[in-house]
XYZ file of C-alpha atoms in Angstrom:
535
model
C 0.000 0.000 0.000
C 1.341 3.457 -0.903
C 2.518 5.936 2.024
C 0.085 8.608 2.762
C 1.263 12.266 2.131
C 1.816 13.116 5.584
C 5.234 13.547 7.566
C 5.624 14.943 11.425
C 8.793 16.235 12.152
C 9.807 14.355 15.539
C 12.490 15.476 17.971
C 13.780 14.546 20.965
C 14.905 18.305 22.184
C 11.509 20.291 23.541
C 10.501 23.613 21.495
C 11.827 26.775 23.495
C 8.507 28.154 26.194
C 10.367 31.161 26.434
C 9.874 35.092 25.392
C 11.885 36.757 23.063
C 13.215 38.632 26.151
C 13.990 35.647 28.022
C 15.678 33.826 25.042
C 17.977 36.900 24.643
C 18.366 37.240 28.298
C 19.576 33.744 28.400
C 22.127 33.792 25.168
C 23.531 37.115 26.744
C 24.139 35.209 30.295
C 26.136 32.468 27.976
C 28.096 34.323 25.609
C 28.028 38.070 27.125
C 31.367 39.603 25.200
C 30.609 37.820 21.574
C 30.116 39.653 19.016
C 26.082 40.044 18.450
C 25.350 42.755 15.364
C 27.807 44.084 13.318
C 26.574 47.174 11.052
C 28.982 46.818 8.272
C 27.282 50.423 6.686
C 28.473 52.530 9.837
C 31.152 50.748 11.564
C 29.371 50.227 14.644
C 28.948 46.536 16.451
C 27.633 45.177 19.521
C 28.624 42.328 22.123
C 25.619 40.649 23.657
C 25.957 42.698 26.530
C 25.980 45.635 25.071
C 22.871 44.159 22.565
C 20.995 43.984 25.716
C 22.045 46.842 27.321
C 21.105 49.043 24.643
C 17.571 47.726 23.897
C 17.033 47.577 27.680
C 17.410 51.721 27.509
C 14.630 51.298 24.610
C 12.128 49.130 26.233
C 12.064 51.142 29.287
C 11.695 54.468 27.093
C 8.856 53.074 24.978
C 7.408 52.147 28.546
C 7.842 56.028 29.325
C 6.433 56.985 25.938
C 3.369 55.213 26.817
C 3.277 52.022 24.862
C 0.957 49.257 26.613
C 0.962 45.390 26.736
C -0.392 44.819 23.023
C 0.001 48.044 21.506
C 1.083 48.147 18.158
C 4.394 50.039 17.074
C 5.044 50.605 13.430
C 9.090 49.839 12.039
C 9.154 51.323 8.727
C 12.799 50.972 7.997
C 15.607 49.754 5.403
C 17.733 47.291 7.458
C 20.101 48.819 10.039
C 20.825 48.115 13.291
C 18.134 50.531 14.977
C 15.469 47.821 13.364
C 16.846 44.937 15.644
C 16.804 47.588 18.655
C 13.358 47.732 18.141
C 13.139 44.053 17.387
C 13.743 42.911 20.625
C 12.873 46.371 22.570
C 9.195 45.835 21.481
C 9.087 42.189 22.226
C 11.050 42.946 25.890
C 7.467 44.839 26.570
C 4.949 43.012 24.791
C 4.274 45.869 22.094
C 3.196 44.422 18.755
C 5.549 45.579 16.563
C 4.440 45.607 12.983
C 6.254 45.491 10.050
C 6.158 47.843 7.078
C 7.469 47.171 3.534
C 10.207 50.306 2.858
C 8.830 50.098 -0.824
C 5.147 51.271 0.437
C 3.679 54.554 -1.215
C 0.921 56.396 0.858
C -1.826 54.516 -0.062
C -0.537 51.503 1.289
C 1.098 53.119 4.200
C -2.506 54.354 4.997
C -3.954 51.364 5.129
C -1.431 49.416 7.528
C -1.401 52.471 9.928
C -5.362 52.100 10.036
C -5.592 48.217 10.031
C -3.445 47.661 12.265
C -3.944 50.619 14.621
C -0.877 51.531 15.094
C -0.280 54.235 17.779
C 3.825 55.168 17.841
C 5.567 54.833 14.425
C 9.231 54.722 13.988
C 10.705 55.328 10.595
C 14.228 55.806 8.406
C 13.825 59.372 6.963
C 13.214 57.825 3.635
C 14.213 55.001 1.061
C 15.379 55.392 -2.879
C 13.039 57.632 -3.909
C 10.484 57.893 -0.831
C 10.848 60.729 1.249
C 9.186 59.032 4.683
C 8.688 62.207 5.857
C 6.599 63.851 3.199
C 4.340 60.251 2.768
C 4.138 60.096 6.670
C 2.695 63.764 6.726
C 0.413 62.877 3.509
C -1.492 60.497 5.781
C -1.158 61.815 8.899
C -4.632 63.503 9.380
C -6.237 59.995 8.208
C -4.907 57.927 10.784
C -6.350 59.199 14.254
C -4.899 56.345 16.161
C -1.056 57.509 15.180
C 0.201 59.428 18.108
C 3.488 59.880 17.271
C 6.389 59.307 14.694
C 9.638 59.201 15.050
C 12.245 59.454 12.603
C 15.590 57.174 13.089
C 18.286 59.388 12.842
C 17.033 62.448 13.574
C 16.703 64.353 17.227
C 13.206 62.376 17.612
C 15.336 59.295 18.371
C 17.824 60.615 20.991
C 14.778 62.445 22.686
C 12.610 58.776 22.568
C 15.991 57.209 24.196
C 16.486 60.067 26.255
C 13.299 59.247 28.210
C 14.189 55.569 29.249
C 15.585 57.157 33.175
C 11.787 57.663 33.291
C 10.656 54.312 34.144
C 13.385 51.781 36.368
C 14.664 48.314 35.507
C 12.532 47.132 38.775
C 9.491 48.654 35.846
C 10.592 47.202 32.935
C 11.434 43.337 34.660
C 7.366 44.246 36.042
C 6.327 44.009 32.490
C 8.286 41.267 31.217
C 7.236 39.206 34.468
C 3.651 40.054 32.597
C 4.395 38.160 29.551
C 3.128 35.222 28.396
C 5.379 33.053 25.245
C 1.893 32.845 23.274
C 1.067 36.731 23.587
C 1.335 38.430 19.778
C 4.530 40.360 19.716
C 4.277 41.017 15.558
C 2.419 41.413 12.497
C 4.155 40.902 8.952
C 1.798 42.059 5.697
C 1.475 39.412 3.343
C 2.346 40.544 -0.242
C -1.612 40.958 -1.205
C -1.069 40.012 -5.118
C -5.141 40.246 -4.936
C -6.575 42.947 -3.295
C -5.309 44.699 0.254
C -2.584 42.657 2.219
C -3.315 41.024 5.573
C -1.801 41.485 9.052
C -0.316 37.436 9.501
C -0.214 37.970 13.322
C 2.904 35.982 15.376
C 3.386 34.924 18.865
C 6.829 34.842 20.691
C 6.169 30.867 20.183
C 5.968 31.145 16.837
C 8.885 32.854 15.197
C 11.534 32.081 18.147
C 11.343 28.828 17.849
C 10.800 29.036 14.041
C 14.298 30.885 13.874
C 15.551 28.249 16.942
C 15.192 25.136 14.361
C 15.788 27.159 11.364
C 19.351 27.444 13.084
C 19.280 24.514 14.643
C 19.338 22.523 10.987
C 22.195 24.027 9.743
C 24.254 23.684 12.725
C 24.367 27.163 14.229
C 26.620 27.444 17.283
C 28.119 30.790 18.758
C 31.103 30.773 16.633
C 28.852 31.701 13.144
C 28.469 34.735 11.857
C 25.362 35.410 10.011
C 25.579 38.009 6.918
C 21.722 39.295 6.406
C 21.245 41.341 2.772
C 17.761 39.924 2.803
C 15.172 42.353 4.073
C 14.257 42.774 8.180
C 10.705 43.631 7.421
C 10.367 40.218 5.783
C 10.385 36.961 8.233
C 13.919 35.723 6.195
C 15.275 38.746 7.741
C 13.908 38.965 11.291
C 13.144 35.460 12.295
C 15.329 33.192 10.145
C 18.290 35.870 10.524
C 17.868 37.926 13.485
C 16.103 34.990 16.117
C 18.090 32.157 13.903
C 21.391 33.741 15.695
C 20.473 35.491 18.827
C 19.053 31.783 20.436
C 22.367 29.972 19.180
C 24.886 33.253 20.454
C 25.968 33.770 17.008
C 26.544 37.119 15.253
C 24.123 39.298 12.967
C 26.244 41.009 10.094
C 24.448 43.769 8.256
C 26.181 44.371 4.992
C 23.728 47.295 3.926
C 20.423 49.193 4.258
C 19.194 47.239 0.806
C 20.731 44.150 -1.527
C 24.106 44.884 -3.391
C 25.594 42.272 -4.411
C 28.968 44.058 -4.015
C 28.361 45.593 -0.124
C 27.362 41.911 1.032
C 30.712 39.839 -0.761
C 32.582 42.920 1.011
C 31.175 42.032 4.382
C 31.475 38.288 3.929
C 34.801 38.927 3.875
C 35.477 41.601 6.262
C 33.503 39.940 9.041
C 34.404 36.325 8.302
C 31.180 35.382 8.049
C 30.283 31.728 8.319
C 26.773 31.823 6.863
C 25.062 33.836 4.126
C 21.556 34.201 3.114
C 19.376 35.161 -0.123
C 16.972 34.330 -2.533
C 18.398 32.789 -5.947
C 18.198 36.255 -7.956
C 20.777 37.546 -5.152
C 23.494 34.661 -5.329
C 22.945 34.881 -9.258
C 23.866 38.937 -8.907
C 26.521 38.152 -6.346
C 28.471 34.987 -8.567
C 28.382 37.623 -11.271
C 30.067 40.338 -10.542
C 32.919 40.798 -12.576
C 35.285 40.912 -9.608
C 33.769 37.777 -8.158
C 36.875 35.875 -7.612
C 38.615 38.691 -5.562
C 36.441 38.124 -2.698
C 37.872 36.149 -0.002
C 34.567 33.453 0.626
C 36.335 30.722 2.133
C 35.313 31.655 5.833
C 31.407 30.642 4.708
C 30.318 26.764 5.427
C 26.492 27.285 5.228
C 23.487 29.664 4.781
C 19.959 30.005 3.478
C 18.183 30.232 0.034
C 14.792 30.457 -0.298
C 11.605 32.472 -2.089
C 11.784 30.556 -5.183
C 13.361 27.406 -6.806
C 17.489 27.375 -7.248
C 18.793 26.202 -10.460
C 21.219 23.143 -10.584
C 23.720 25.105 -12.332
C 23.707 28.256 -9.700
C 23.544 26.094 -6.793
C 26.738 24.086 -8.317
C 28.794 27.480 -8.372
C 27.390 28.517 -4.713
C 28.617 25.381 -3.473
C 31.904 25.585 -5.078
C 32.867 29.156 -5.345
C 31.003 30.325 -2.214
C 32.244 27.699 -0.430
C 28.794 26.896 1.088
C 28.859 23.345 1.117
C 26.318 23.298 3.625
C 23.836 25.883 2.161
C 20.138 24.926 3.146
C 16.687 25.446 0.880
C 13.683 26.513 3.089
C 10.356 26.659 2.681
C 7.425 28.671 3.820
C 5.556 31.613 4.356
C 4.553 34.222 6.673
C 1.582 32.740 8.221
C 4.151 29.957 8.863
C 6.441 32.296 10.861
C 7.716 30.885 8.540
C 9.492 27.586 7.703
C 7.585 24.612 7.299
C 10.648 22.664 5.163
C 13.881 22.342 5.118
C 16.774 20.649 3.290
C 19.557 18.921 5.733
C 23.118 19.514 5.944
C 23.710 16.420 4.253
C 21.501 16.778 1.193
C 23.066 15.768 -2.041
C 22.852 18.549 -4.827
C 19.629 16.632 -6.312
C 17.492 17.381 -3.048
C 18.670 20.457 -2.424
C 17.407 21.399 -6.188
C 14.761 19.464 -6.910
C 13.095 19.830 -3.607
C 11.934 21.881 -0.439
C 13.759 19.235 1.812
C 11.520 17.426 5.055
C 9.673 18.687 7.533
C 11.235 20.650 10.691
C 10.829 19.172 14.041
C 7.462 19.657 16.032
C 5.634 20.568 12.786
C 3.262 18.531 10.436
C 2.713 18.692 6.731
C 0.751 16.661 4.545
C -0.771 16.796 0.516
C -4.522 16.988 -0.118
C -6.905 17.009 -2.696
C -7.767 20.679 -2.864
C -10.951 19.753 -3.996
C -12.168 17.175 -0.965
C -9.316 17.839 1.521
C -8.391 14.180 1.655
C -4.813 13.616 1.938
C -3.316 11.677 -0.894
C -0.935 8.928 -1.716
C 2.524 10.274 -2.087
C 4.030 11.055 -5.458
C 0.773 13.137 -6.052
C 0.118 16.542 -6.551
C -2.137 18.515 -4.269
C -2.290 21.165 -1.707
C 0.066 21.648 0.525
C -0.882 22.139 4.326
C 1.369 22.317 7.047
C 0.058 22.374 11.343
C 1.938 23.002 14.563
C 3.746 25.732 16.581
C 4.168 28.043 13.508
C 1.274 28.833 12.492
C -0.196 32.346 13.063
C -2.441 33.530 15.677
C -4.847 34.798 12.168
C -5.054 37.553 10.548
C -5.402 40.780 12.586
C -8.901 41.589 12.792
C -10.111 39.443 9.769
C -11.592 36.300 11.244
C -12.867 35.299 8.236
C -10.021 35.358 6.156
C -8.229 33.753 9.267
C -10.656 30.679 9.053
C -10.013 30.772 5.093
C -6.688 29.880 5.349
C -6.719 27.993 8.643
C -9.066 25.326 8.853
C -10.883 23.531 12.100
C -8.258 21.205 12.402
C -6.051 23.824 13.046
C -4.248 23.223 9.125
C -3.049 26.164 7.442
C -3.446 25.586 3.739
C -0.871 27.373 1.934
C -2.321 27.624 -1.464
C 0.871 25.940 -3.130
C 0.996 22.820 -5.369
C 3.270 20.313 -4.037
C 4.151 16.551 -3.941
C 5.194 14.431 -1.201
C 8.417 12.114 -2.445
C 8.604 8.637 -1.249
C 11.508 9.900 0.984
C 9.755 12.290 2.528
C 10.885 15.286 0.829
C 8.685 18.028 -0.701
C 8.605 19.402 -4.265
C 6.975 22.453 -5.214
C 4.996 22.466 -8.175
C 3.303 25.822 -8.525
C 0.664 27.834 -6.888
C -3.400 26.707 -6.912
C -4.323 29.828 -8.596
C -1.256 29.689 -10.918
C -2.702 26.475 -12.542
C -4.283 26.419 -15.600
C -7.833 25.230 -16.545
C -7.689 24.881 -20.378
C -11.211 22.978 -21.798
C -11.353 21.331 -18.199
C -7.724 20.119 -18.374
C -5.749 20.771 -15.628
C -2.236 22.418 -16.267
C 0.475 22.819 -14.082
C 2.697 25.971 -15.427
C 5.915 24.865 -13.568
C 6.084 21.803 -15.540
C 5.906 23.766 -18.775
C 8.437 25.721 -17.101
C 10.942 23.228 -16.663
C 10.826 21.905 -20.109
C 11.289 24.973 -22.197
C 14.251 25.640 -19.407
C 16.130 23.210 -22.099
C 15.487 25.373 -25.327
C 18.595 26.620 -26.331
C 17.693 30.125 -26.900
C 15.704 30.288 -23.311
C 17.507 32.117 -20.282
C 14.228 31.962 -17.486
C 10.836 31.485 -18.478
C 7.438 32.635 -16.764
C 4.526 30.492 -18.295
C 0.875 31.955 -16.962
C -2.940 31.266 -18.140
C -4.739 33.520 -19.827
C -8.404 34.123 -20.898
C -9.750 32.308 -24.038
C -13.366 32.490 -25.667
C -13.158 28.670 -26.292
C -11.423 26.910 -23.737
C -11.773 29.625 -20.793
C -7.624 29.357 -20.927
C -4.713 28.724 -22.726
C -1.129 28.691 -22.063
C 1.307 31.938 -22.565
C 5.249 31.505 -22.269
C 7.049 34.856 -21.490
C 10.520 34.192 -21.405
C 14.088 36.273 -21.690
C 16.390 34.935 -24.191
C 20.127 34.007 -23.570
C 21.167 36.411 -26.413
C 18.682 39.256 -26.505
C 20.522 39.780 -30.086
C 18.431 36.507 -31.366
C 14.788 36.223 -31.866
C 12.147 33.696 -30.977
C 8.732 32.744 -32.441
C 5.814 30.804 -31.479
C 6.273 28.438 -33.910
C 9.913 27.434 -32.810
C 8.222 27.105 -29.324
C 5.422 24.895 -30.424
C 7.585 22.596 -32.318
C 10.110 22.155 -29.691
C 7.547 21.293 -27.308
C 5.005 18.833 -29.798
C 6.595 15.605 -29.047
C 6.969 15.843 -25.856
C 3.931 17.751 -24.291
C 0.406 16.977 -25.024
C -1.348 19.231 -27.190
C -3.109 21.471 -24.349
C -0.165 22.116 -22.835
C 1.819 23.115 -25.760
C 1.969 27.409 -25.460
C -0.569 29.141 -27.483
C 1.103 32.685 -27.321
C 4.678 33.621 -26.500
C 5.838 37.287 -25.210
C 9.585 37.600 -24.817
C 10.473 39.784 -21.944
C 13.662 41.621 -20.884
C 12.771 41.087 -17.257
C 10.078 39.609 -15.031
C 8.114 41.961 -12.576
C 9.159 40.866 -8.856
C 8.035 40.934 -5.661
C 10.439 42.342 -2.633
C 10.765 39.242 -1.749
C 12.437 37.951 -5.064
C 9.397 36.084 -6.231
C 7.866 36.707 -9.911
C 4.551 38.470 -10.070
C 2.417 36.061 -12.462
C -0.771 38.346 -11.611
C 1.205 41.052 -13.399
C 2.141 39.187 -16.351
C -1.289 37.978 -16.690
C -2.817 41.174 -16.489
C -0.682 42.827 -19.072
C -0.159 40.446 -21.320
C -3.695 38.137 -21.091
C -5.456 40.558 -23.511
């Protein structure tokens, strides 16, 4: 009889039942003069002492500032080290601290500062082309529950730290004593590809011990040193980097306010980092660089790449040239906190390719017909749903999306087309709402995908479903051509894919592309090609 889709992750070492505050306060009593953030930009670094000093003095002046048990405070910020300040200042008090996307205009600043209710925002003065201060005072007089900002790097921030001789340790260790490990300490916006993003709300229990295993996989001990270019805002910054390293007592290296390829290679090897993070499109930018080889790599063993599939050929060069023989492919998603899989140190190149790795310990996935909900035999395809300590509280102030997404059994169901291996490992085949119903034929687009990956003339390829009058959908390929010299048509498509695809899944219409709209988060926006290209 065939295996069931369903694997628990088992483990004989207990999930952490600690704070934030607690977890730090124990890695500081451990390890209290190793390095603990490094801010490559500005020259400035912290031991764990020191880490906790400083964010002490914050806690107890947010305390004087006001902020309750539950409140919610804003971080709108690039990464620098102020954002883990307020990390693990907010969390030290039980304030909600909510995450906010640097690349947000007004209109979806507005909204967050409304949904969520936020009362004390702190922000950089401004990112790229944003000037925070002007798009802060745009929606001021629409937000009536925003008390105060407060802009990082201006007077505002020494006056907010200034206040902390206001309220006593004996105060502050009065709060924390108040703290329970399941209380919500943040909410992260989901991308919202339809409509307005929700408010995926997060528990201390969630994303500590979400960045505790995260770490715990790839062998984290105080002696790494963890480069970060991915963004704070997003849970691959803040839980997988920031809480990955502060509950092992290893170091956080911040090689610039945004990704450059350059800035992080630079502090790989000026800090002697151990580890390095990314999605694909950022190792692809970093092996690039035309001064590649003069970067001194060989202190890395390990690291992180996730948000999207990694090509054989890419992860090859990052485990040879990077010296990341150890590098690790996660899984997940925000409502997740927000790993769910995870390859193993151990993973030969195919797994670490070709699949999502096995579930984490003290978490449960399993494959079901998205249709009936019944799980399925492995080496199907179906939805993938995942259960256990990670997932969310719900969304803030949406029950009814909240029981969308997470069902009765307590099974959040990501959305995402996946089958179970015989080995227990998990390969991602697409998105639900990426597949394609042509004349009641199911299509999925990432199989399409991988074959035209072997045309000759193809560099990446996006394929999407648009509308037809006949068959409700058929199939368009956008791809970017090695040689953007060279041309491609339709019919050189078609025929490469005849004999080997059946005829629905063969591409109707082909766009060639110079690029592929992205999300922040490194992931390709097929809503966008479909709208602009579907007609």
């Amino acid at each position: 009889m065939t295996a069931l889709s369903y694997a628990h992750g088992t483990s004989d070492t207990p999930l952490l039942g600690q704070t934030i505050g607690e977890n730090l306060a124990r890695t500081v009593a451990a390890f209290p003069d190793r390095d603990a953030l490094v801010d490559v930009p500005t020259g400035r670094r912290w031991t764990y002492a020191q880490l906790h000093a400083e964010t002490e003095v914050l806690a107890r002046a947010l305390l004087a500032r006001g902020v309750a048990k539950g409140d919610r405070v804003g971080l709108w910020a690039v990464n620098c080290a102020e954002w883990v300040l307020v990390q693990y200042a907010t969390a030290r008090i039980g304030a909600i601290m909510v995450n906010i996307n640097p690349a947000y205009r007004a209109h979806e600043l507005e909204f967050v500062l409304r949904q969520a209710g936020i009362g004390l925002l702190i922000a950089s003065t401004g990112h790229k082309s944003s000037d925070y201060r002007a798009l802060v005072a745009q929606v001021r007089d629409n937000c009536p529950e925003l008390r105060e900002t407060v802009f990082l790097g201006d007077p505002g921030w020494a006056e907010l730290t200034a206040a902390a001789p206001a309220v006593s340790p004996e105060q502050l260790a009065a709060r924390e004593a108040e703290l329970s490990c399941d209380d919500p300490i943040n909410i992260q916006y989901t991308s919202g590809t339809t409509g307005f993003p929700k408010g995926a709300t997060l528990s201390h229990h969630n994303i500590l011990n979400n960045g505790y295993w995260v770490g715990e996989t790839i062998g984290y001990t105080e002696q790494d040193r963890v480069c970060v270019p991915v963004p704070f805002y997003h849970c691959f910054g803040m839980v997988m980097g920031n809480l990955g390293a502060t509950s092992h007592g290893a170091c956080i290296v911040i090689p610039a306010p945004s990704f450059e390829p350059a800035a992080t290679l630079r502090a790989v090897a000026q800090e002697r980092c151990t580890s390095l993070y990314g999605v694909p499109t950022m190792f692809i930018a970093e092996l690039n660089l035309p001064d590649f080889a003069t970067y001194d790599l060989s202190s890395l063993r390990t690291g992180i790449m996730a948000g999207s599939p990694c090509p054989v050929e890419v992860m090859k060069r990052v485990v040879t040239e990077m010296h990341m023989s150890e590098v690790s492919i996660c899984y997940g998603m925000t409502e997740t906190s927000p790993v769910s899989c995870q390859t193993r140190r151990d993973d030969d190149l195919e797994r670490r390719t070709a699949t999502v790795g096995r579930v984490l310990p003290h978490i449960e996935v399993k494959v079901v017909d998205p249709a009936t909900g019944v799980t399925l035999p492995r080496g199907e395809a179906g939805e993938l749903c995942t259960r256990g300590y990670s997932v969310m509280l719900g969304y803030w102030e949406e029950p009814e999306k909240t029981a969308e997404a997470v069902d009765a059994g307590r099974w959040m169901h990501t959305g995402d087309l996946a089958v179970m291996r015989e080995d227990g490992c998990l390969q991602i085949t697409g998105r639900i709402k990426d597949m394609i119903i042509r004349g009641g034929e199911n299509i999925y687009p990432r199989e399409i995908e991988e074959f035209l990956y072997g045309h000759p003339k193809i560099a990446d390829v996006q394929v999407v479903g648009v509308p037809h009058e006949k068959y409700g959908e058929e199939v368009l390929a956008c791809v970017i051509l090695r040689d953007p010299a060279e041309s491609l048509t339709l019919a050189e498509i078609q025929d490469f894919c005849r004999e080997r695809l059946a005829h629905y899944k063969v591409p109707a219409r082909l766009r060639t592309l110079e690029s592929f709209p992205m999300t922040v988060s490194g992931k390709v926006r097929k809503i966008e090609l479909r709208e602009r290209y579907g007609s």
